[in-house]
Amino acid sequence: MHRVGKQFRFEAAHSLPDLPEGHQCARVHGHSYTVEVHLVTDGELTRPGFVVDFAELGPFGAHVRDHFDHHDLNAVLDAPPTSEHLAAYFYRWCRDHLRLPTPVRVEKVRVSETASTFAEYGPVLS
């Protein structure tokens, strides 16, 4: 099995109003987000020995830049803009929009708001 990943970065603001009064994250604040897209294949590598050409992730980078960078995430997502919800959103977007060669698949997406925190989302494996 081969795994590869690529990081994307964006700046954005959000607030989490359902938190207790006085919680710092209830106020509008910003983060320098890092999003990692992890791809996996249990098949043969493509020429010249890739899981996938990283250029195939270009549409995701454009989506992040156009819809998330320097935006208010409360206005972008239909759910509270936590790292957990962002990871699930980005996973589903990649799964549904990236044209990956068979049998490459999105294994998981990791979202970090800070250098020491992250949330991951991937499919449930049985």
GROMACS .gro file of N, CA and C in nm:
model
  378
    1MET      N    1   0.086  -0.117   0.000
    1MET     CA    2   0.000   0.000   0.000
    1MET      C    3   0.090   0.124   0.000
    2HIS      N    4   0.056   0.220  -0.083
    2HIS     CA    5   0.128   0.347  -0.091
    2HIS      C    6   0.036   0.459  -0.046
    3ARG      N    7   0.095   0.555   0.028
    3ARG     CA    8   0.021   0.671   0.074
    3ARG      C    9   0.100   0.797   0.038
    4VAL      N   10   0.028   0.900  -0.002
    4VAL     CA   11   0.088   1.031  -0.025
    4VAL      C   12  -0.007   1.137   0.030
    5GLY      N   13   0.045   1.256   0.047
    5GLY     CA   14  -0.039   1.364   0.095
    5GLY      C   15   0.012   1.498   0.047
    6LYS      N   16  -0.074   1.595   0.053
    6LYS     CA   17  -0.038   1.732   0.015
    6LYS      C   18  -0.106   1.827   0.111
    7GLN      N   19  -0.034   1.932   0.149
    7GLN     CA   20  -0.087   2.034   0.239
    7GLN      C   21  -0.132   2.156   0.160
    8PHE      N   22  -0.238   2.218   0.212
    8PHE     CA   23  -0.290   2.345   0.161
    8PHE      C   24  -0.308   2.436   0.281
    9ARG      N   25  -0.290   2.564   0.261
    9ARG     CA   26  -0.305   2.659   0.371
    9ARG      C   27  -0.404   2.769   0.333
   10PHE      N   28  -0.475   2.817   0.435
   10PHE     CA   29  -0.562   2.933   0.415
   10PHE      C   30  -0.581   3.005   0.547
   11GLU      N   31  -0.617   3.131   0.536
   11GLU     CA   32  -0.646   3.217   0.652
   11GLU      C   33  -0.796   3.241   0.654
   12ALA      N   34  -0.855   3.231   0.773
   12ALA     CA   35  -0.998   3.254   0.782
   12ALA      C   36  -1.037   3.288   0.925
   13ALA      N   37  -1.156   3.346   0.938
   13ALA     CA   38  -1.212   3.380   1.069
   13ALA      C   39  -1.334   3.292   1.094
   14HIS      N   40  -1.365   3.276   1.220
   14HIS     CA   41  -1.489   3.207   1.259
   14HIS      C   42  -1.519   3.237   1.405
   15SER      N   43  -1.636   3.196   1.446
   15SER     CA   44  -1.675   3.198   1.587
   15SER      C   45  -1.760   3.075   1.612
   16LEU      N   46  -1.763   3.033   1.737
   16LEU     CA   47  -1.843   2.916   1.776
   16LEU      C   48  -1.940   2.960   1.885
   17PRO      N   49  -2.053   3.016   1.844
   17PRO     CA   50  -2.144   3.080   1.940
   17PRO      C   51  -2.214   2.985   2.037
   18ASP      N   52  -2.211   2.855   2.014
   18ASP     CA   53  -2.279   2.761   2.104
   18ASP      C   54  -2.194   2.726   2.226
   19LEU      N   55  -2.080   2.789   2.240
   19LEU     CA   56  -1.993   2.763   2.356
   19LEU      C   57  -2.040   2.844   2.477
   20PRO      N   58  -1.997   2.805   2.596
   20PRO     CA   59  -2.038   2.879   2.716
   20PRO      C   60  -1.992   3.025   2.711
   21GLU      N   61  -2.068   3.110   2.778
   21GLU     CA   62  -2.034   3.252   2.784
   21GLU      C   63  -1.892   3.270   2.837
   22GLY      N   64  -1.817   3.356   2.771
   22GLY     CA   65  -1.680   3.382   2.812
   22GLY      C   66  -1.576   3.292   2.746
   23HIS      N   67  -1.618   3.186   2.678
   23HIS     CA   68  -1.522   3.099   2.610
   23HIS      C   69  -1.458   3.178   2.496
   24GLN      N   70  -1.325   3.174   2.486
   24GLN     CA   71  -1.254   3.255   2.387
   24GLN      C   72  -1.294   3.223   2.244
   25CYS      N   73  -1.333   3.101   2.217
   25CYS     CA   74  -1.369   3.063   2.079
   25CYS      C   75  -1.510   3.105   2.040
   26ALA      N   76  -1.586   3.156   2.137
   26ALA     CA   77  -1.719   3.208   2.106
   26ALA      C   78  -1.708   3.344   2.037
   27ARG      N   79  -1.596   3.413   2.059
   27ARG     CA   80  -1.573   3.542   1.994
   27ARG      C   81  -1.519   3.519   1.852
   28VAL      N   82  -1.541   3.615   1.765
   28VAL     CA   83  -1.483   3.607   1.631
   28VAL      C   84  -1.331   3.612   1.644
   29HIS      N   85  -1.267   3.518   1.578
   29HIS     CA   86  -1.121   3.510   1.580
   29HIS      C   87  -1.075   3.440   1.453
   30GLY      N   88  -0.945   3.444   1.427
   30GLY     CA   89  -0.894   3.386   1.304
   30GLY      C   90  -0.787   3.282   1.328
   31HIS      N   91  -0.763   3.203   1.225
   31HIS     CA   92  -0.661   3.099   1.227
   31HIS      C   93  -0.588   3.096   1.093
   32SER      N   94  -0.468   3.046   1.098
   32SER     CA   95  -0.394   3.007   0.978
   32SER      C   96  -0.411   2.857   0.966
   33TYR      N   97  -0.504   2.814   0.883
   33TYR     CA   98  -0.540   2.673   0.872
   33TYR      C   99  -0.443   2.599   0.781
   34THR      N  100  -0.421   2.473   0.813
   34THR     CA  101  -0.352   2.380   0.726
   34THR      C  102  -0.447   2.264   0.700
   35VAL      N  103  -0.463   2.229   0.574
   35VAL     CA  104  -0.546   2.115   0.535
   35VAL      C  105  -0.455   2.015   0.465
   36GLU      N  106  -0.457   1.891   0.511
   36GLU     CA  107  -0.378   1.785   0.449
   36GLU      C  108  -0.474   1.685   0.385
   37VAL      N  109  -0.453   1.658   0.257
   37VAL     CA  110  -0.530   1.557   0.186
   37VAL      C  111  -0.441   1.434   0.173
   38HIS      N  112  -0.486   1.322   0.228
   38HIS     CA  113  -0.410   1.197   0.226
   38HIS      C  114  -0.475   1.103   0.125
   39LEU      N  115  -0.394   1.053   0.031
   39LEU     CA  116  -0.441   0.960  -0.072
   39LEU      C  117  -0.372   0.826  -0.053
   40VAL      N  118  -0.440   0.720  -0.091
   40VAL     CA  119  -0.387   0.586  -0.074
   40VAL      C  120  -0.422   0.502  -0.196
   41THR      N  121  -0.335   0.405  -0.226
   41THR     CA  122  -0.366   0.307  -0.329
   41THR      C  123  -0.307   0.173  -0.289
   42ASP      N  124  -0.376   0.068  -0.320
   42ASP     CA  125  -0.321  -0.066  -0.302
   42ASP      C  126  -0.294  -0.128  -0.439
   43GLY      N  127  -0.297  -0.042  -0.541
   43GLY     CA  128  -0.271  -0.089  -0.677
   43GLY      C  129  -0.131  -0.051  -0.723
   44GLU      N  130  -0.110  -0.064  -0.851
   44GLU     CA  131   0.018  -0.032  -0.912
   44GLU      C  132   0.036   0.119  -0.917
   45LEU      N  133   0.160   0.163  -0.909
   45LEU     CA  134   0.191   0.304  -0.924
   45LEU      C  135   0.180   0.342  -1.072
   46THR      N  136   0.139   0.467  -1.097
   46THR     CA  137   0.134   0.515  -1.234
   46THR      C  138   0.272   0.564  -1.275
   47ARG      N  139   0.295   0.579  -1.404
   47ARG     CA  140   0.424   0.626  -1.451
   47ARG      C  141   0.442   0.769  -1.408
   48PRO      N  142   0.553   0.811  -1.360
   48PRO     CA  143   0.681   0.744  -1.353
   48PRO      C  144   0.706   0.677  -1.217
   49GLY      N  145   0.601   0.643  -1.145
   49GLY     CA  146   0.613   0.584  -1.012
   49GLY      C  147   0.536   0.663  -0.908
   50PHE      N  148   0.423   0.722  -0.950
   50PHE     CA  149   0.339   0.804  -0.864
   50PHE      C  150   0.220   0.724  -0.811
   51VAL      N  151   0.173   0.760  -0.691
   51VAL     CA  152   0.037   0.725  -0.651
   51VAL      C  153  -0.055   0.808  -0.739
   52VAL      N  154  -0.027   0.937  -0.743
   52VAL     CA  155  -0.100   1.031  -0.829
   52VAL      C  156  -0.010   1.152  -0.850
   53ASP      N  157  -0.022   1.216  -0.964
   53ASP     CA  158   0.048   1.341  -0.987
   53ASP      C  159  -0.017   1.446  -0.896
   54PHE      N  160   0.063   1.514  -0.814
   54PHE     CA  161   0.007   1.612  -0.721
   54PHE      C  162  -0.070   1.722  -0.792
   55ALA      N  163  -0.045   1.742  -0.921
   55ALA     CA  164  -0.121   1.841  -0.997
   55ALA      C  165  -0.270   1.806  -1.001
   56GLU      N  166  -0.303   1.678  -0.982
   56GLU     CA  167  -0.445   1.637  -0.981
   56GLU      C  168  -0.520   1.696  -0.863
   57LEU      N  169  -0.447   1.747  -0.763
   57LEU     CA  170  -0.511   1.810  -0.647
   57LEU      C  171  -0.532   1.960  -0.668
   58GLY      N  172  -0.494   2.011  -0.784
   58GLY     CA  173  -0.511   2.152  -0.816
   58GLY      C  174  -0.653   2.204  -0.798
   59PRO      N  175  -0.755   2.129  -0.841
   59PRO     CA  176  -0.891   2.178  -0.822
   59PRO      C  177  -0.927   2.199  -0.674
   60PHE      N  178  -0.874   2.114  -0.587
   60PHE     CA  179  -0.900   2.132  -0.445
   60PHE      C  180  -0.833   2.260  -0.395
   61GLY      N  181  -0.709   2.283  -0.435
   61GLY     CA  182  -0.641   2.406  -0.396
   61GLY      C  183  -0.716   2.530  -0.441
   62ALA      N  184  -0.769   2.526  -0.563
   62ALA     CA  185  -0.847   2.639  -0.614
   62ALA      C  186  -0.975   2.658  -0.534
   63HIS      N  187  -1.040   2.547  -0.498
   63HIS     CA  188  -1.163   2.555  -0.418
   63HIS      C  189  -1.136   2.618  -0.282
   64VAL      N  190  -1.030   2.575  -0.219
   64VAL     CA  191  -0.993   2.631  -0.088
   64VAL      C  192  -0.965   2.781  -0.102
   65ARG      N  193  -0.884   2.816  -0.200
   65ARG     CA  194  -0.849   2.957  -0.221
   65ARG      C  195  -0.973   3.042  -0.249
   66ASP      N  196  -1.060   2.995  -0.336
   66ASP     CA  197  -1.174   3.075  -0.379
   66ASP      C  198  -1.286   3.084  -0.277
   67HIS      N  199  -1.305   2.980  -0.194
   67HIS     CA  200  -1.421   2.975  -0.106
   67HIS      C  201  -1.390   2.982   0.043
   68PHE      N  202  -1.263   2.966   0.081
   68PHE     CA  203  -1.229   2.963   0.223
   68PHE      C  204  -1.126   3.067   0.263
   69ASP      N  205  -1.027   3.095   0.178
   69ASP     CA  206  -0.920   3.185   0.216
   69ASP      C  207  -0.973   3.327   0.236
   70HIS      N  208  -0.945   3.382   0.355
   70HIS     CA  209  -0.988   3.516   0.394
   70HIS      C  210  -1.140   3.532   0.390
   71HIS      N  211  -1.209   3.426   0.433
   71HIS     CA  212  -1.354   3.430   0.447
   71HIS      C  213  -1.393   3.409   0.593
   72ASP      N  214  -1.518   3.444   0.622
   72ASP     CA  215  -1.579   3.412   0.751
   72ASP      C  216  -1.641   3.274   0.736
   73LEU      N  217  -1.585   3.175   0.804
   73LEU     CA  218  -1.630   3.036   0.786
   73LEU      C  219  -1.773   3.014   0.833
   74ASN      N  220  -1.823   3.100   0.921
   74ASN     CA  221  -1.963   3.089   0.962
   74ASN      C  222  -2.057   3.112   0.844
   75ALA      N  223  -2.012   3.190   0.747
   75ALA     CA  224  -2.093   3.219   0.629
   75ALA      C  225  -2.070   3.116   0.518
   76VAL      N  226  -1.968   3.032   0.531
   76VAL     CA  227  -1.932   2.936   0.426
   76VAL      C  228  -1.994   2.799   0.452
   77LEU      N  229  -1.986   2.751   0.574
   77LEU     CA  230  -2.034   2.616   0.608
   77LEU      C  231  -2.179   2.619   0.657
   78ASP      N  232  -2.248   2.507   0.637
   78ASP     CA  233  -2.384   2.491   0.688
   78ASP      C  234  -2.385   2.431   0.828
   79ALA      N  235  -2.268   2.416   0.888
   79ALA     CA  236  -2.253   2.360   1.022
   79ALA      C  237  -2.157   2.450   1.098
   80PRO      N  238  -2.152   2.439   1.230
   80PRO     CA  239  -2.054   2.518   1.304
   80PRO      C  240  -1.913   2.492   1.248
   81PRO      N  241  -1.835   2.597   1.222
   81PRO     CA  242  -1.707   2.580   1.154
   81PRO      C  243  -1.595   2.531   1.247
   82THR      N  244  -1.613   2.412   1.300
   82THR     CA  245  -1.509   2.349   1.380
   82THR      C  246  -1.411   2.278   1.287
   83SER      N  247  -1.295   2.243   1.338
   83SER     CA  248  -1.200   2.166   1.257
   83SER      C  249  -1.260   2.033   1.215
   84GLU      N  250  -1.340   1.973   1.303
   84GLU     CA  251  -1.404   1.845   1.272
   84GLU      C  252  -1.499   1.858   1.152
   85HIS      N  253  -1.582   1.963   1.152
   85HIS     CA  254  -1.674   1.982   1.040
   85HIS      C  255  -1.599   2.019   0.912
   86LEU      N  256  -1.493   2.099   0.925
   86LEU     CA  257  -1.414   2.134   0.807
   86LEU      C  258  -1.349   2.009   0.746
   87ALA      N  259  -1.294   1.923   0.831
   87ALA     CA  260  -1.230   1.801   0.780
   87ALA      C  261  -1.330   1.714   0.705
   88ALA      N  262  -1.451   1.699   0.759
   88ALA     CA  263  -1.555   1.619   0.692
   88ALA      C  264  -1.596   1.685   0.560
   89TYR      N  265  -1.614   1.816   0.561
   89TYR     CA  266  -1.651   1.887   0.439
   89TYR      C  267  -1.544   1.867   0.331
   90PHE      N  268  -1.418   1.891   0.367
   90PHE     CA  269  -1.310   1.879   0.269
   90PHE      C  270  -1.293   1.735   0.219
   91TYR      N  271  -1.310   1.637   0.307
   91TYR     CA  272  -1.303   1.497   0.265
   91TYR      C  273  -1.409   1.470   0.158
   92ARG      N  274  -1.532   1.509   0.188
   92ARG     CA  275  -1.642   1.482   0.094
   92ARG      C  276  -1.622   1.557  -0.038
   93TRP      N  277  -1.571   1.681  -0.030
   93TRP     CA  278  -1.546   1.756  -0.152
   93TRP      C  279  -1.443   1.683  -0.237
   94CYS      N  280  -1.334   1.641  -0.176
   94CYS     CA  281  -1.230   1.569  -0.251
   94CYS      C  282  -1.284   1.439  -0.309
   95ARG      N  283  -1.356   1.364  -0.229
   95ARG     CA  284  -1.413   1.237  -0.276
   95ARG      C  285  -1.504   1.259  -0.396
   96ASP      N  286  -1.583   1.365  -0.393
   96ASP     CA  287  -1.683   1.387  -0.496
   96ASP      C  288  -1.633   1.464  -0.619
   97HIS      N  289  -1.523   1.539  -0.607
   97HIS     CA  290  -1.481   1.626  -0.715
   97HIS      C  291  -1.346   1.595  -0.778
   98LEU      N  292  -1.259   1.530  -0.706
   98LEU     CA  293  -1.128   1.501  -0.764
   98LEU      C  294  -1.138   1.383  -0.859
   99ARG      N  295  -1.071   1.393  -0.971
   99ARG     CA  296  -1.067   1.284  -1.069
   99ARG      C  297  -0.937   1.207  -1.047
  100LEU      N  298  -0.945   1.108  -0.959
  100LEU     CA  299  -0.828   1.028  -0.924
  100LEU      C  300  -0.827   0.899  -1.004
  101PRO      N  301  -0.709   0.854  -1.044
  101PRO     CA  302  -0.704   0.727  -1.117
  101PRO      C  303  -0.742   0.610  -1.026
  102THR      N  304  -0.807   0.511  -1.083
  102THR     CA  305  -0.842   0.390  -1.009
  102THR      C  306  -0.714   0.314  -0.980
  103PRO      N  307  -0.690   0.262  -0.864
  103PRO     CA  308  -0.771   0.253  -0.743
  103PRO      C  309  -0.733   0.354  -0.635
  104VAL      N  310  -0.681   0.473  -0.674
  104VAL     CA  311  -0.645   0.575  -0.575
  104VAL      C  312  -0.772   0.629  -0.511
  105ARG      N  313  -0.766   0.650  -0.381
  105ARG     CA  314  -0.882   0.705  -0.309
  105ARG      C  315  -0.834   0.801  -0.201
  106VAL      N  316  -0.925   0.888  -0.159
  106VAL     CA  317  -0.897   0.978  -0.048
  106VAL      C  318  -0.907   0.896   0.080
  107GLU      N  319  -0.798   0.889   0.152
  107GLU     CA  320  -0.796   0.812   0.277
  107GLU      C  321  -0.852   0.894   0.392
  108LYS      N  322  -0.809   1.019   0.403
  108LYS     CA  323  -0.856   1.107   0.510
  108LYS      C  324  -0.815   1.248   0.477
  109VAL      N  325  -0.875   1.341   0.549
  109VAL     CA  326  -0.836   1.481   0.543
  109VAL      C  327  -0.812   1.526   0.687
  110ARG      N  328  -0.703   1.598   0.706
  110ARG     CA  329  -0.667   1.651   0.839
  110ARG      C  330  -0.670   1.804   0.831
  111VAL      N  331  -0.734   1.866   0.929
  111VAL     CA  332  -0.741   2.012   0.938
  111VAL      C  333  -0.678   2.054   1.070
  112SER      N  334  -0.586   2.150   1.060
  112SER     CA  335  -0.521   2.206   1.179
  112SER      C  336  -0.550   2.355   1.186
  113GLU      N  337  -0.594   2.400   1.303
  113GLU     CA  338  -0.612   2.543   1.329
  113GLU      C  339  -0.484   2.603   1.387
  114THR      N  340  -0.407   2.521   1.456
  114THR     CA  341  -0.282   2.565   1.519
  114THR      C  342  -0.177   2.459   1.492
  115ALA      N  343  -0.054   2.489   1.529
  115ALA     CA  344   0.056   2.394   1.508
  115ALA      C  345   0.043   2.269   1.594
  116SER      N  346  -0.039   2.276   1.700
  116SER     CA  347  -0.046   2.162   1.793
  116SER      C  348  -0.182   2.095   1.800
  117THR      N  349  -0.276   2.133   1.714
  117THR     CA  350  -0.410   2.072   1.717
  117THR      C  351  -0.452   2.029   1.577
  118PHE      N  352  -0.534   1.925   1.570
  118PHE     CA  353  -0.587   1.883   1.440
  118PHE      C  354  -0.713   1.801   1.460
  119ALA      N  355  -0.789   1.788   1.352
  119ALA     CA  356  -0.903   1.697   1.344
  119ALA      C  357  -0.891   1.625   1.211
  120GLU      N  358  -0.928   1.498   1.209
  120GLU     CA  359  -0.924   1.417   1.087
  120GLU      C  360  -1.061   1.361   1.057
  121TYR      N  361  -1.086   1.340   0.928
  121TYR     CA  362  -1.208   1.274   0.885
  121TYR      C  363  -1.174   1.181   0.769
  122GLY      N  364  -1.228   1.062   0.773
  122GLY     CA  365  -1.212   0.965   0.667
  122GLY      C  366  -1.328   0.868   0.671
  123PRO      N  367  -1.335   0.779   0.575
  123PRO     CA  368  -1.448   0.685   0.571
  123PRO      C  369  -1.437   0.583   0.684
  124VAL      N  370  -1.552   0.533   0.723
  124VAL     CA  371  -1.556   0.426   0.822
  124VAL      C  372  -1.520   0.296   0.751
  125LEU      N  373  -1.419   0.228   0.799
  125LEU     CA  374  -1.378   0.103   0.738
  125LEU      C  375  -1.434  -0.013   0.818
  126SER      N  376  -1.487  -0.111   0.747
  126SER     CA  377  -1.545  -0.225   0.817
  126SER      C  378  -1.451  -0.343   0.818
   0.00000   0.00000   0.00000
